[in-house]
Structure formats: C-alpha cells, structure tokens
Amino acid sequence: MATMQVSPNRDQRMPGRRRLWTWIGVAVFICLVIAAGAVRFVIARAQPILQGRVIETLSNRFDSKVELEKFHVSVVNGIEVSGGGLKLFGKEDPNPHEPGIQPLIAIQEFRFQTALRSLFRSPMHVDTVFVKGLELNIPPKGSRGEMTKMGSRTGKMTIYVDKFVCEDTRLVINTSNPAKPPLEFAIASLKMKDIGSGEPLQFNATLINPKPVGDIQSNGLFGPWQQDSPRDTPVQGDYSFTHADLSTIKGIAGTLSSTGQYEGTLGNIVVSGKTDTPDFQVATSGHRVPLHTEFHAIVDGTSGDTHLRPVKATFLHSSFTANGSVIRVKPKGHDIELDVVLSHAQIEDLLILGVHTDPPVMTGPVEMKTRLSIAPGDANVADRLKLAGTFHVPAGHFTNEKVQGKLDSFSLRSRGKPRQARENNNQENVPVDLQGVFALNDGLLSFSFLHFIVPGTHVDMTGTYGLDGREFDFRGKARMDAKVSQMTTGWKAILLKPVDPFFSKDGAGTEVPIRITGTESEPHFGLDFRHKKDERENIGKNMNADSKRQ
C-alpha cells in the first residue's frame, strides 16, 4: 500500500499564511473603526465648522455683526446645509423710522450642497446657494459710508460661491428726505452669477410692478461695486414688461406691453424703450384707442425719480411729444409734471380720447402746448389731472348738423347775406379758426380766452366746458362785417337802419355781446346785453396777458 508523502516545506508555509491574513483582517478592522470614528467626527464637527465658516465669511465680507438663528448640516449625500434667520447689521440703523434696529441684509431661508471633501478645503467652493426671503435694506445717501465696505474687505474668505438663486427678494432703498418714502422693489426671482474678481455680477430677475400690475423680466450686469461712491456703480441690461393691467390705476384702462434697454450708473440710469397699449382708455371718455410711445428717460435708481427726455407718442391719427419728470413723494405716490407739445394732431382724436360725447363735437387739425400735472394719490386720474396751455384749430368743423347749420347761417348774415341764410338749401359748411388759453381742473375745461373766426365774424369769449359734454357756458362779444340792418331783410332791415350807428364800433359793422349755453346736442345762441360792458372789454386784454404767460 502506497504511502502519501507530505513535503515539510508546505507544512512550514501554512502557518505563515494564516498569520498574514490574520494581520490583514486586523488592519481592515482597525481601518473600519478609524473610518467609522472619522465619519462620526465629521458628522459631529461639520455643523460647527460650517457655521463658523459662514459667519466668518460674512463678517469678513461686510465688516458687520452677523446673527444666524437656524443652521443644519447633513453629510448623507455630500454636505447639505440649510438655515434661516440670517441677519447682517450695520453700524447705523438704515431706517430709523421703523421700530427696532433694521438689518442691512436679512435672509429667511437658505440652502446649499457641496462635496464632502470641500469641508477640508479653504476656501470651500459652493456652486449654487438657494435663498428665499432676501431683504436688502440700503441706508440713505448720507449714511452709506458703511456700504462702501461691501466687497472691499481683504480678510480670509472661507467660502466661495459661484451663483445665487433668490426667491421673494425685497430691495428697500431708504431716504433721509422726510417727504419721500423708502423706494421698494419686490423681486419674485433673482439669479446672480459671479463671473470673476473685480468683474460685474451677471443677473436675471423678475420684478413685481405694483402699478400697473405686472411682471418685469430683466437681464444684465451689475457692478463692480464702487466702494467710495455707490451711486457710481455701473449697471446695464434689457427688460420686457408684458400684459400690464392699467385698470389698477384709477381713471384709465388698457393692457400695456413695454420693452427696452438701460445702461449707466445706479444714480444715473439711461433708459430707452417703447410701449404699446392697443386698448388705452380714459374713464371720462370711455373710448378705447391704440397708444404707442417711444421714450428716453434718466432714472435715479437710488431715489426712484425719473426725468423724461422725451416721450414721443402716437394715437389714432395724432402724435405729441412730452418732456418732464416723475418725482416720488410721501405718502407713496408720484408727482408728475410734463410739458406736452402737439404739432401733428387732430382735434377729433383729442376729443375721442378725453371726452364722452360720440361723435366728437369738432373735427380738424390742432396745435397745442400744455403743462400737464398729475398730483399723487389714489383718486381717479381725471380728478388729479390738471392742464394749462394754449391751442389753435385753424380749420375746424362741427359734427352736429344743427350747430354747423346755425354757424353757417350766422356767417352769411354777418357778411350781409340774410336771404341766403334764410334759405336752408345753402349749406356752406364754413370752417372755424379757433384758438384760446385753457385750464383743466376737476374735469372742467375753463377758457380764460376763446377766440374764433368764421367768414364775416370775429368772436372773443370766456367760458367753461364739461368733459362729459353735457353742459357748456360761454360769454363774450362778436364783431361782424355787416351792419345790423344788413343782417336781415324786408321791413325789419328798414326799421333797424337807425340803430346801426349804436352797434358799429372800431371799424366793425356790428359789435354785440353774445352768450352760448346748453349742451352739445341742444346749443343756445343769443345776445347778452346783461353782461357787464367792462367785462367784455377786458376779454381781449386777458387774452394778451394769458398768451404771454403761456
């Protein structure tokens, strides 16, 4: 029977291998214990380390007191950080009119995520920080010295962020002027990207416009921040404003859309844009007209004041230009002052835009210069609107056949053609040369002087006209080429010949006081001998004085 031989060398190698695997197992176990301890250490130390880094970074960046109410760290999927109640305070209260001390920057909630290895690097790199409820409280101009430190600190930066994505942001620019409230911007969403040290921030924002209600989309560049003069910080970009509801402003209606570009500095932003409102409506008229504007404006981004240089507008067959300012005042509102010039316009377009009557009472070309003022407040725009200016309608015609017919007849009689005036078959449709000095207040047009000419007659009057077209009242004097007896026929002409000298004056065949009253549909023309003579004589003097003032 054969016997199996065992090599003595193999017997010697087996215990060595067992010992080797034993030591490897011990080493792996020790590594696992160490790893478990390291993980526990990281979990235990990550929160205070990161909380300290956040506070240190903000303190170094803004040189301010930092408060952080909530802070939570998870290392399950890398490093996930969330927190809230973050506040950065300046050396002075940016808005002492509000109770308590207001922070310069406040954040309701924030969160970000990064790789676990970033915990052991300085500075830590974070791709995106998500923020909700950000409020920036900018101090008044005279107290913004501490704001110049933003970005100027050279202390250790322990966290570096590429992008910020903000939701429900509120920007408040305070003012030391007691007549102006803080300038507030509600920003629904804001995305900012840092594209390099000393370079501007790239942003994409959606602003909530309160009046008219709508969202403004804007993309552009902001900065770099000017430490010594924040107002000189560069800004540029473009915007779009669509489907804005003008009915949120009492007294007007329509759906507005606007696009444009802007560039300059925070204290001097130059804006160029255009607006389209296909259904613009003034409440006093109720008529909808297409309105298009192109504008060039200079905006102070630190106060909200806007200077228009100029606005060019077109509606129906008319156009006008306006220059002026929109100044913010307290309480919340705007004081609007514009100088408006109409050089290519139709009187019927103006009446359609602002007067209720349909059709408009007159047609024809018009030239106008006026000072337009809209006082701040929540009342109807028509109740806050004031106008003061001059106008000229060189060849107007009344749309009401009854009114135009009486005017035609009056023109014929004043030229000594009473027989033609008595015959209704002759419709001359004479043009009216109308000009005057006017003021609009509380929906009522007042004319300190109104002068119109038809063939054979010159009339000077003063009076009022309601924008609703329901009532007007004018008084003045009429100068006719013909004598009194020449304006009638038959025995009446013979009887009136003796009185001709009493009504002839200053080269006119006849001069008489007149009054025009009633409504657009039922006008009344008549003599007004009860009107005081000295008042009639002052009408021409008032016209000259008012024209010089305008």
Coordinates of C-alpha atoms in Angstrom, one line a residue:
M1 CA 0.0 0.0 0.0
A2 CA 1.4 3.2 -1.1
T3 CA 2.1 5.9 1.4
M4 CA 1.4 9.7 0.6
Q5 CA 4.4 11.9 1.4
V6 CA 3.9 15.5 2.8
S7 CA 6.5 18.0 2.0
P8 CA 7.9 19.5 5.0
N9 CA 8.2 23.0 3.2
R10 CA 4.4 23.2 2.7
D11 CA 3.8 22.5 6.4
Q12 CA 6.0 25.4 7.2
R13 CA 4.3 27.8 4.8
M14 CA 0.7 27.3 6.0
P15 CA 1.0 28.9 9.5
G16 CA 2.7 31.9 7.9
R17 CA -0.2 32.5 5.5
R18 CA -2.7 32.3 8.3
R19 CA -0.8 34.8 10.3
L20 CA -0.7 37.1 7.2
W21 CA -4.4 37.0 6.7
T22 CA -5.0 37.5 10.3
W23 CA -2.9 40.7 10.3
I24 CA -4.7 41.9 7.2
G25 CA -8.1 41.3 8.9
V26 CA -6.9 43.1 12.0
A27 CA -5.7 46.0 9.8
V28 CA -9.0 46.2 7.9
F29 CA -10.9 46.1 11.1
I30 CA -8.8 48.9 12.5
C31 CA -9.4 51.0 9.3
L32 CA -13.1 50.4 9.6
V33 CA -13.0 51.5 13.2
I34 CA -11.0 54.6 12.3
A35 CA -13.3 55.4 9.3
A36 CA -16.3 55.0 11.5
G37 CA -14.8 57.3 14.0
A38 CA -13.8 59.8 11.3
V39 CA -17.4 59.7 9.9
R40 CA -18.7 60.3 13.4
F41 CA -16.2 63.0 13.9
V42 CA -17.1 64.7 10.6
I43 CA -20.8 64.4 11.4
A44 CA -20.2 65.8 14.8
R45 CA -17.8 68.6 13.7
A46 CA -19.3 69.5 10.3
Q47 CA -22.1 71.7 11.6
P48 CA -19.9 73.9 13.9
I49 CA -17.2 74.1 11.3
L50 CA -19.5 75.2 8.5
Q51 CA -21.5 77.5 10.8
G52 CA -18.2 79.2 11.8
R53 CA -17.2 79.5 8.2
V54 CA -20.5 81.1 7.1
I55 CA -20.3 83.6 9.9
E56 CA -16.6 84.3 9.3
T57 CA -17.1 84.8 5.6
L58 CA -20.0 87.2 6.0
S59 CA -18.2 89.1 8.8
N60 CA -15.1 89.5 6.7
R61 CA -17.0 90.4 3.6
F62 CA -19.3 93.0 5.1
D63 CA -17.5 94.0 8.3
S64 CA -20.7 93.7 10.3
K65 CA -22.4 91.9 13.1
V66 CA -23.9 88.6 12.0
E67 CA -26.8 86.7 13.5
L68 CA -27.7 83.1 12.5
E69 CA -30.8 81.6 14.1
K70 CA -31.0 78.2 12.4
F71 CA -28.3 76.1 10.9
H72 CA -28.4 72.4 10.0
V73 CA -25.9 70.1 8.2
S74 CA -26.3 66.6 6.7
V75 CA -23.5 64.5 5.3
V76 CA -25.6 61.7 3.9
N77 CA -25.3 62.9 0.3
G78 CA -22.2 65.0 0.4
I79 CA -22.6 68.1 2.6
E80 CA -26.1 69.5 2.6
V81 CA -26.5 72.8 4.5
S82 CA -29.8 74.7 5.4
G83 CA -30.5 77.5 7.7
G84 CA -32.6 80.6 8.3
G85 CA -32.9 83.8 10.3
L86 CA -29.6 85.2 8.9
K87 CA -29.1 88.9 9.6
L88 CA -26.2 91.3 8.9
F89 CA -26.3 94.6 10.9
G90 CA -24.5 97.9 10.1
K91 CA -23.1 100.4 12.5
E92 CA -26.2 102.5 11.9
D93 CA -29.9 101.7 11.6
P94 CA -30.7 102.0 7.8
N95 CA -34.3 103.0 8.6
P96 CA -34.7 104.6 12.0
H97 CA -38.4 105.4 11.2
E98 CA -39.2 101.7 11.6
P99 CA -39.4 100.2 15.1
G100 CA -36.4 98.3 16.2
I101 CA -33.0 98.1 14.6
Q102 CA -33.2 97.1 10.9
P103 CA -30.5 94.8 9.4
L104 CA -28.7 95.7 6.2
I105 CA -29.3 92.2 4.9
A106 CA -31.8 89.6 6.1
I107 CA -32.5 86.1 4.8
Q108 CA -35.4 84.0 5.9
E109 CA -34.1 80.7 4.5
F110 CA -31.0 79.4 2.6
R111 CA -29.6 76.1 1.5
F112 CA -26.6 74.7 -0.5
Q113 CA -24.8 71.5 -1.2
T114 CA -21.2 70.6 -1.9
A115 CA -18.9 67.6 -1.9
L116 CA -17.7 66.1 1.4
R117 CA -14.1 66.8 0.6
S118 CA -14.9 70.5 0.4
L119 CA -15.1 70.5 4.2
F120 CA -11.3 70.1 4.4
R121 CA -10.5 72.8 1.8
S122 CA -10.2 76.5 2.4
P123 CA -11.8 78.3 0.8
M124 CA -14.7 75.9 0.4
H125 CA -16.2 76.0 -3.1
V126 CA -20.0 76.1 -3.4
D127 CA -21.6 76.1 -6.9
T128 CA -25.1 77.5 -6.0
V129 CA -26.7 78.9 -2.9
F130 CA -30.6 79.0 -2.9
V131 CA -32.1 81.8 -0.9
K132 CA -35.7 82.6 0.0
G133 CA -37.0 85.8 1.6
L134 CA -33.9 88.0 0.9
E135 CA -34.2 91.6 2.0
L136 CA -31.6 94.3 1.2
N137 CA -32.1 97.4 3.3
I138 CA -29.9 100.2 1.8
P139 CA -29.3 103.2 4.1
P140 CA -30.0 106.8 2.9
K141 CA -27.4 108.6 0.8
G142 CA -25.8 110.4 3.7
S143 CA -25.4 107.2 5.7
R144 CA -24.0 104.8 3.1
G145 CA -20.4 105.0 4.2
E146 CA -20.6 101.5 5.6
M147 CA -22.0 100.2 2.4
T148 CA -18.7 101.2 0.7
K149 CA -17.0 98.3 2.6
M150 CA -19.1 95.8 0.6
G151 CA -16.5 93.8 -1.4
S152 CA -13.6 95.9 -0.1
R153 CA -12.6 93.7 2.8
T154 CA -9.4 91.6 2.4
G155 CA -10.0 89.3 5.3
K156 CA -10.0 85.5 4.9
M157 CA -12.8 84.2 2.7
T158 CA -13.5 80.7 3.7
I159 CA -16.5 80.0 1.4
Y160 CA -16.6 80.9 -2.3
V161 CA -19.9 80.9 -4.2
D162 CA -20.4 80.9 -8.0
K163 CA -24.2 81.5 -8.2
F164 CA -27.1 82.8 -6.1
V165 CA -30.7 81.9 -6.8
C166 CA -33.1 84.1 -4.8
E167 CA -36.9 83.8 -4.4
D168 CA -39.1 86.5 -2.9
T169 CA -36.5 89.2 -2.7
R170 CA -37.2 92.7 -1.4
L171 CA -34.9 95.7 -2.1
V172 CA -35.5 98.8 0.1
I173 CA -33.6 102.0 -0.6
N174 CA -34.1 104.4 2.3
T175 CA -34.0 108.1 2.1
S176 CA -33.2 110.9 4.6
N177 CA -35.8 113.1 3.0
P178 CA -38.9 113.1 5.2
A179 CA -41.0 114.0 2.1
K180 CA -40.1 110.7 0.4
P181 CA -40.9 107.2 1.5
P182 CA -38.4 104.4 1.0
L183 CA -38.0 103.1 -2.5
E184 CA -39.1 99.5 -2.6
F185 CA -38.7 96.8 -5.2
A186 CA -40.4 93.4 -5.0
I187 CA -38.3 90.8 -6.9
A188 CA -40.1 87.5 -7.4
S189 CA -36.9 85.7 -8.6
L190 CA -33.3 86.7 -8.9
K191 CA -30.3 84.7 -10.2
M192 CA -26.8 86.2 -9.8
K193 CA -23.5 84.8 -11.1
D194 CA -20.1 85.9 -10.1
I195 CA -18.0 85.9 -13.3
G196 CA -14.7 86.9 -11.7
S197 CA -13.0 89.0 -9.1
G198 CA -13.4 92.7 -9.9
E199 CA -16.0 91.9 -12.6
P200 CA -19.7 92.7 -12.6
L201 CA -22.4 90.3 -11.4
Q202 CA -24.5 88.7 -14.1
F203 CA -28.2 88.7 -13.2
N204 CA -31.6 87.6 -14.3
A205 CA -34.5 89.0 -12.4
T206 CA -38.3 89.1 -12.4
L207 CA -39.6 92.2 -10.7
I208 CA -43.2 92.7 -9.5
N209 CA -44.5 96.1 -10.6
P210 CA -47.3 97.3 -8.3
K211 CA -49.0 99.9 -10.6
P212 CA -49.8 98.9 -13.3
V213 CA -49.7 95.3 -12.0
G214 CA -47.4 93.0 -14.0
D215 CA -44.0 91.2 -14.0
I216 CA -40.9 92.8 -15.4
Q217 CA -38.2 90.5 -16.8
S218 CA -34.7 91.9 -16.8
N219 CA -31.2 90.5 -17.7
G220 CA -28.0 92.4 -17.4
L221 CA -24.8 93.2 -15.5
F222 CA -24.3 95.0 -12.2
G223 CA -21.1 96.3 -10.8
P224 CA -18.3 96.1 -9.8
W225 CA -19.4 97.8 -6.6
Q226 CA -17.8 101.3 -6.3
Q227 CA -16.6 101.5 -2.7
D228 CA -16.1 105.2 -2.5
S229 CA -19.3 106.2 -4.4
P230 CA -22.1 103.5 -4.6
R231 CA -24.2 105.8 -6.9
D232 CA -21.4 105.4 -9.5
T233 CA -21.8 101.6 -9.6
P234 CA -22.3 100.5 -13.3
V235 CA -25.5 98.8 -14.4
Q236 CA -26.7 97.7 -17.8
G237 CA -29.3 95.3 -19.3
D238 CA -32.6 95.0 -21.1
Y239 CA -36.2 94.4 -19.9
S240 CA -39.6 93.3 -21.0
F241 CA -42.9 94.2 -19.4
T242 CA -46.0 92.4 -20.8
H243 CA -49.7 92.3 -20.2
A244 CA -49.7 95.0 -17.6
D245 CA -53.2 95.9 -16.4
L246 CA -53.6 99.7 -16.5
S247 CA -57.0 99.4 -14.8
T248 CA -55.1 99.1 -11.5
I249 CA -54.6 102.9 -11.9
K250 CA -57.9 104.6 -11.2
G251 CA -59.2 106.5 -14.2
I252 CA -57.5 104.7 -17.0
A253 CA -57.6 101.2 -18.5
G254 CA -55.9 99.0 -21.1
T255 CA -53.2 96.3 -21.4
L256 CA -49.7 97.7 -21.8
S257 CA -46.5 96.0 -23.1
S258 CA -43.1 97.5 -23.0
T259 CA -39.5 96.6 -24.0
G260 CA -36.2 98.5 -23.7
Q261 CA -32.6 98.7 -22.7
Y262 CA -30.8 100.6 -20.0
E263 CA -27.2 101.5 -19.0
G264 CA -25.3 103.9 -16.9
T265 CA -24.7 104.1 -13.1
L266 CA -27.0 103.4 -10.2
G267 CA -27.6 107.1 -9.7
N268 CA -28.0 107.9 -13.4
I269 CA -29.6 105.1 -15.4
V270 CA -30.3 106.0 -19.1
V271 CA -33.4 104.0 -20.3
S272 CA -34.6 103.8 -23.9
G273 CA -37.8 101.8 -24.7
K274 CA -41.2 101.7 -26.2
T275 CA -44.7 100.9 -25.1
D276 CA -47.8 99.6 -26.9
T277 CA -51.3 99.8 -25.5
P278 CA -53.8 98.7 -28.2
D279 CA -56.9 99.5 -26.0
F280 CA -55.9 102.6 -23.9
Q281 CA -58.9 104.2 -22.3
V282 CA -59.5 107.3 -20.2
A283 CA -62.5 106.8 -17.8
T284 CA -64.1 110.2 -18.6
S285 CA -64.4 109.3 -22.3
G286 CA -65.0 105.5 -22.2
H287 CA -63.4 105.3 -25.7
R288 CA -60.6 102.8 -26.4
V289 CA -57.7 104.0 -28.7
P290 CA -54.4 102.4 -29.7
L291 CA -51.5 104.2 -28.0
H292 CA -47.8 103.8 -28.9
T293 CA -44.9 105.5 -27.2
E294 CA -41.1 105.7 -27.6
F295 CA -39.2 107.2 -24.7
H296 CA -35.8 108.2 -23.4
A297 CA -35.5 108.6 -19.7
I298 CA -32.9 109.2 -17.0
V299 CA -33.7 107.3 -13.7
D300 CA -32.1 107.8 -10.3
G301 CA -32.0 104.2 -9.1
T302 CA -31.4 105.3 -5.5
S303 CA -34.4 107.6 -5.3
G304 CA -36.8 106.4 -8.0
D305 CA -37.1 109.9 -9.6
T306 CA -37.4 109.8 -13.4
H307 CA -36.8 112.5 -15.9
L308 CA -38.3 112.0 -19.4
R309 CA -36.2 113.4 -22.3
P310 CA -38.5 113.0 -24.3
V311 CA -41.6 110.8 -24.8
K312 CA -42.9 110.5 -28.3
A313 CA -46.5 109.2 -28.5
T314 CA -49.0 108.4 -31.3
F315 CA -52.7 107.6 -31.1
L316 CA -55.2 107.3 -33.9
H317 CA -54.1 110.0 -36.4
S318 CA -52.3 112.2 -33.9
S319 CA -48.9 112.5 -32.2
F320 CA -47.3 114.5 -29.5
T321 CA -44.0 114.9 -27.5
A322 CA -43.6 115.3 -23.8
N323 CA -40.7 116.3 -21.5
G324 CA -40.8 116.4 -17.8
S325 CA -40.3 114.5 -14.6
V326 CA -41.9 111.9 -12.3
I327 CA -40.9 112.6 -8.7
R328 CA -41.6 110.2 -5.8
V329 CA -43.3 111.9 -2.8
K330 CA -44.6 110.9 0.5
P331 CA -47.0 109.3 1.2
K332 CA -46.5 106.7 -1.5
G333 CA -47.1 108.2 -4.9
H334 CA -45.7 110.3 -7.7
D335 CA -45.8 113.9 -8.7
I336 CA -45.9 114.1 -12.5
E337 CA -45.1 117.3 -14.4
L338 CA -44.9 117.2 -18.2
D339 CA -44.6 119.8 -20.9
V340 CA -46.6 118.5 -23.8
V341 CA -46.5 119.7 -27.4
L342 CA -48.9 118.6 -30.2
S343 CA -47.8 119.7 -33.6
H344 CA -49.4 117.0 -35.8
A345 CA -52.8 116.2 -34.3
Q346 CA -56.5 116.2 -34.9
I347 CA -59.0 117.8 -32.6
E348 CA -61.4 114.9 -33.0
D349 CA -58.7 112.5 -31.7
L350 CA -58.2 114.5 -28.6
L351 CA -62.0 114.7 -28.0
I352 CA -62.3 110.9 -28.6
L353 CA -59.5 110.3 -26.0
G354 CA -60.8 112.6 -23.3
V355 CA -64.4 113.5 -23.9
H356 CA -67.5 111.2 -23.5
T357 CA -69.5 112.6 -26.4
D358 CA -69.8 110.5 -29.6
P359 CA -69.2 111.6 -32.3
P360 CA -66.7 114.3 -31.2
V361 CA -68.2 117.8 -31.4
M362 CA -65.5 119.1 -33.8
T363 CA -63.0 117.8 -36.5
G364 CA -59.9 119.4 -37.9
P365 CA -56.1 119.9 -37.3
V366 CA -55.0 121.2 -33.9
E367 CA -51.8 122.6 -32.4
M368 CA -51.4 122.7 -28.7
K369 CA -48.9 123.4 -25.9
T370 CA -49.8 122.5 -22.4
R371 CA -48.4 121.9 -18.9
L372 CA -49.7 118.6 -17.6
S373 CA -49.7 117.8 -13.9
I374 CA -51.0 114.7 -12.1
A375 CA -50.9 115.0 -8.3
P376 CA -50.0 112.0 -6.2
G377 CA -52.8 110.0 -4.6
D378 CA -55.2 107.1 -5.1
A379 CA -58.0 109.1 -6.6
N380 CA -59.2 108.9 -10.2
V381 CA -56.6 110.2 -12.6
A382 CA -59.1 112.6 -14.1
D383 CA -59.7 114.1 -10.7
R384 CA -55.9 114.6 -10.2
L385 CA -55.2 115.8 -13.7
K386 CA -54.5 119.5 -14.4
L387 CA -53.8 121.1 -17.7
A388 CA -52.8 124.7 -18.5
G389 CA -51.9 125.8 -22.0
T390 CA -52.9 127.2 -25.4
F391 CA -54.3 125.7 -28.6
H392 CA -55.2 126.6 -32.2
V393 CA -57.6 124.9 -34.5
P394 CA -57.1 126.7 -37.9
A395 CA -59.9 125.0 -39.8
G396 CA -62.4 123.1 -37.7
H397 CA -65.9 121.9 -38.4
F398 CA -68.7 120.9 -36.1
T399 CA -70.1 117.4 -36.5
N400 CA -73.5 118.3 -35.2
E401 CA -75.5 119.5 -38.3
K402 CA -77.7 121.8 -36.2
V403 CA -74.7 123.6 -34.7
Q404 CA -72.9 123.8 -38.1
G405 CA -76.1 125.0 -39.7
K406 CA -76.5 127.8 -37.3
L407 CA -72.9 128.7 -37.7
D408 CA -73.3 128.8 -41.5
S409 CA -76.4 131.0 -41.2
F410 CA -74.7 133.3 -38.8
S411 CA -71.7 133.6 -41.1
L412 CA -73.9 134.5 -44.1
R413 CA -75.8 137.1 -42.1
S414 CA -72.6 138.7 -40.7
R415 CA -71.4 139.1 -44.3
G416 CA -74.7 140.9 -45.3
K417 CA -76.3 137.8 -47.0
P418 CA -79.6 137.3 -45.0
R419 CA -81.6 135.9 -47.9
Q420 CA -79.1 133.1 -48.4
A421 CA -79.0 132.5 -44.7
R422 CA -82.8 132.1 -44.7
E423 CA -82.7 129.5 -47.4
N424 CA -81.9 126.2 -45.8
N425 CA -80.8 124.8 -49.2
N426 CA -77.4 126.6 -49.0
Q427 CA -75.1 124.6 -46.8
E428 CA -71.7 126.3 -46.8
N429 CA -70.0 124.3 -44.0
V430 CA -67.8 127.2 -43.2
P431 CA -64.5 126.5 -41.4
V432 CA -63.8 127.8 -37.9
D433 CA -60.5 129.2 -36.8
L434 CA -60.5 128.5 -33.1
Q435 CA -57.8 129.4 -30.6
G436 CA -57.6 130.1 -26.9
V437 CA -56.0 129.8 -23.5
F438 CA -57.4 127.0 -21.3
A439 CA -57.0 125.2 -18.0
L440 CA -58.4 121.8 -16.9
N441 CA -59.2 121.2 -13.3
D442 CA -61.6 118.7 -11.7
G443 CA -62.9 117.5 -15.1
L444 CA -63.9 121.1 -16.2
L445 CA -62.3 123.0 -19.0
S446 CA -62.0 126.7 -18.3
F447 CA -61.1 129.2 -21.1
S448 CA -59.7 132.5 -19.9
F449 CA -60.0 133.5 -23.5
L450 CA -61.5 131.8 -26.6
H451 CA -61.3 133.4 -30.0
F452 CA -62.8 132.0 -33.1
I453 CA -63.2 133.3 -36.6
V454 CA -65.7 132.4 -39.3
P455 CA -66.1 134.3 -42.5
G456 CA -67.7 137.7 -41.6
T457 CA -67.4 137.3 -37.8
H458 CA -64.7 137.5 -35.1
V459 CA -65.8 136.3 -31.6
D460 CA -63.9 136.7 -28.3
M461 CA -65.3 134.8 -25.3
T462 CA -64.6 133.2 -22.0
G463 CA -66.3 130.2 -20.5
T464 CA -66.4 126.6 -19.4
Y465 CA -66.9 123.2 -21.0
G466 CA -67.6 119.9 -19.1
L467 CA -65.6 116.9 -20.4
D468 CA -68.8 114.8 -20.2
G469 CA -70.2 117.1 -23.0
R470 CA -73.4 117.7 -21.0
E471 CA -73.0 121.4 -20.4
F472 CA -71.1 124.5 -21.6
D473 CA -71.4 128.2 -21.0
F474 CA -69.6 130.9 -22.9
R475 CA -69.9 134.7 -22.9
G476 CA -68.2 137.4 -24.9
K477 CA -68.5 139.7 -27.9
A478 CA -69.0 139.3 -31.6
R479 CA -67.8 141.6 -34.3
M480 CA -69.5 141.3 -37.7
D481 CA -68.6 142.8 -41.0
A482 CA -72.2 143.7 -41.8
K483 CA -74.3 146.3 -40.0
V484 CA -77.4 145.3 -38.0
S485 CA -79.8 146.3 -40.7
Q486 CA -77.8 144.3 -43.3
M487 CA -78.2 141.1 -41.5
T488 CA -82.0 140.9 -42.1
T489 CA -84.5 141.6 -44.9
G490 CA -87.7 143.4 -45.5
W491 CA -89.3 145.8 -43.1
K492 CA -87.0 144.7 -40.3
A493 CA -84.0 145.9 -42.2
I494 CA -85.7 149.3 -42.7
L495 CA -86.6 149.6 -39.0
L496 CA -83.1 148.7 -37.9
K497 CA -81.2 151.2 -40.0
P498 CA -81.5 154.0 -37.3
V499 CA -79.8 151.8 -34.7
D500 CA -76.8 150.8 -37.0
P501 CA -74.6 153.6 -35.5
F502 CA -75.1 152.4 -32.0
F503 CA -73.7 148.9 -32.7
S504 CA -70.9 150.0 -35.0
K505 CA -67.5 150.2 -33.2
D506 CA -63.8 150.3 -34.1
G507 CA -64.4 149.7 -37.8
A508 CA -66.7 146.8 -37.3
G509 CA -70.1 146.8 -38.9
T510 CA -71.7 145.4 -35.8
E511 CA -70.4 144.6 -32.3
V512 CA -72.7 142.9 -29.8
P513 CA -72.4 140.8 -26.6
I514 CA -73.3 137.2 -27.1
R515 CA -73.8 134.1 -25.0
I516 CA -73.6 130.4 -26.0
T517 CA -75.0 127.9 -23.5
G518 CA -76.7 124.5 -23.4
T519 CA -75.4 121.0 -24.3
E520 CA -73.6 119.5 -27.3
S521 CA -77.0 118.3 -28.7
E522 CA -79.0 121.4 -27.7
P523 CA -76.9 124.6 -28.0
H524 CA -78.4 128.0 -27.5
F525 CA -77.1 131.2 -29.1
G526 CA -78.2 134.6 -28.0
L527 CA -77.4 138.2 -27.2
D528 CA -76.2 139.0 -23.8
F529 CA -76.8 142.7 -23.0
R530 CA -76.9 142.0 -19.3
H531 CA -73.2 141.1 -19.4
K532 CA -71.2 144.0 -18.0
K533 CA -69.6 146.2 -20.6
D534 CA -66.2 146.5 -18.7
E535 CA -66.0 142.6 -18.5
R536 CA -66.5 142.3 -22.3
E537 CA -63.8 144.9 -22.9
N538 CA -61.4 143.1 -20.6
I539 CA -61.6 139.8 -22.6
G540 CA -59.1 140.9 -25.3
K541 CA -56.8 142.2 -22.6
N542 CA -56.9 138.9 -20.7
M543 CA -56.1 137.0 -23.9
N544 CA -52.9 139.0 -24.5
A545 CA -51.8 138.6 -20.9
D546 CA -52.6 134.8 -20.8
S547 CA -50.8 134.2 -24.1
K548 CA -47.6 135.9 -22.8
R549 CA -47.7 133.7 -19.6
Q550 CA -48.1 130.5 -21.6

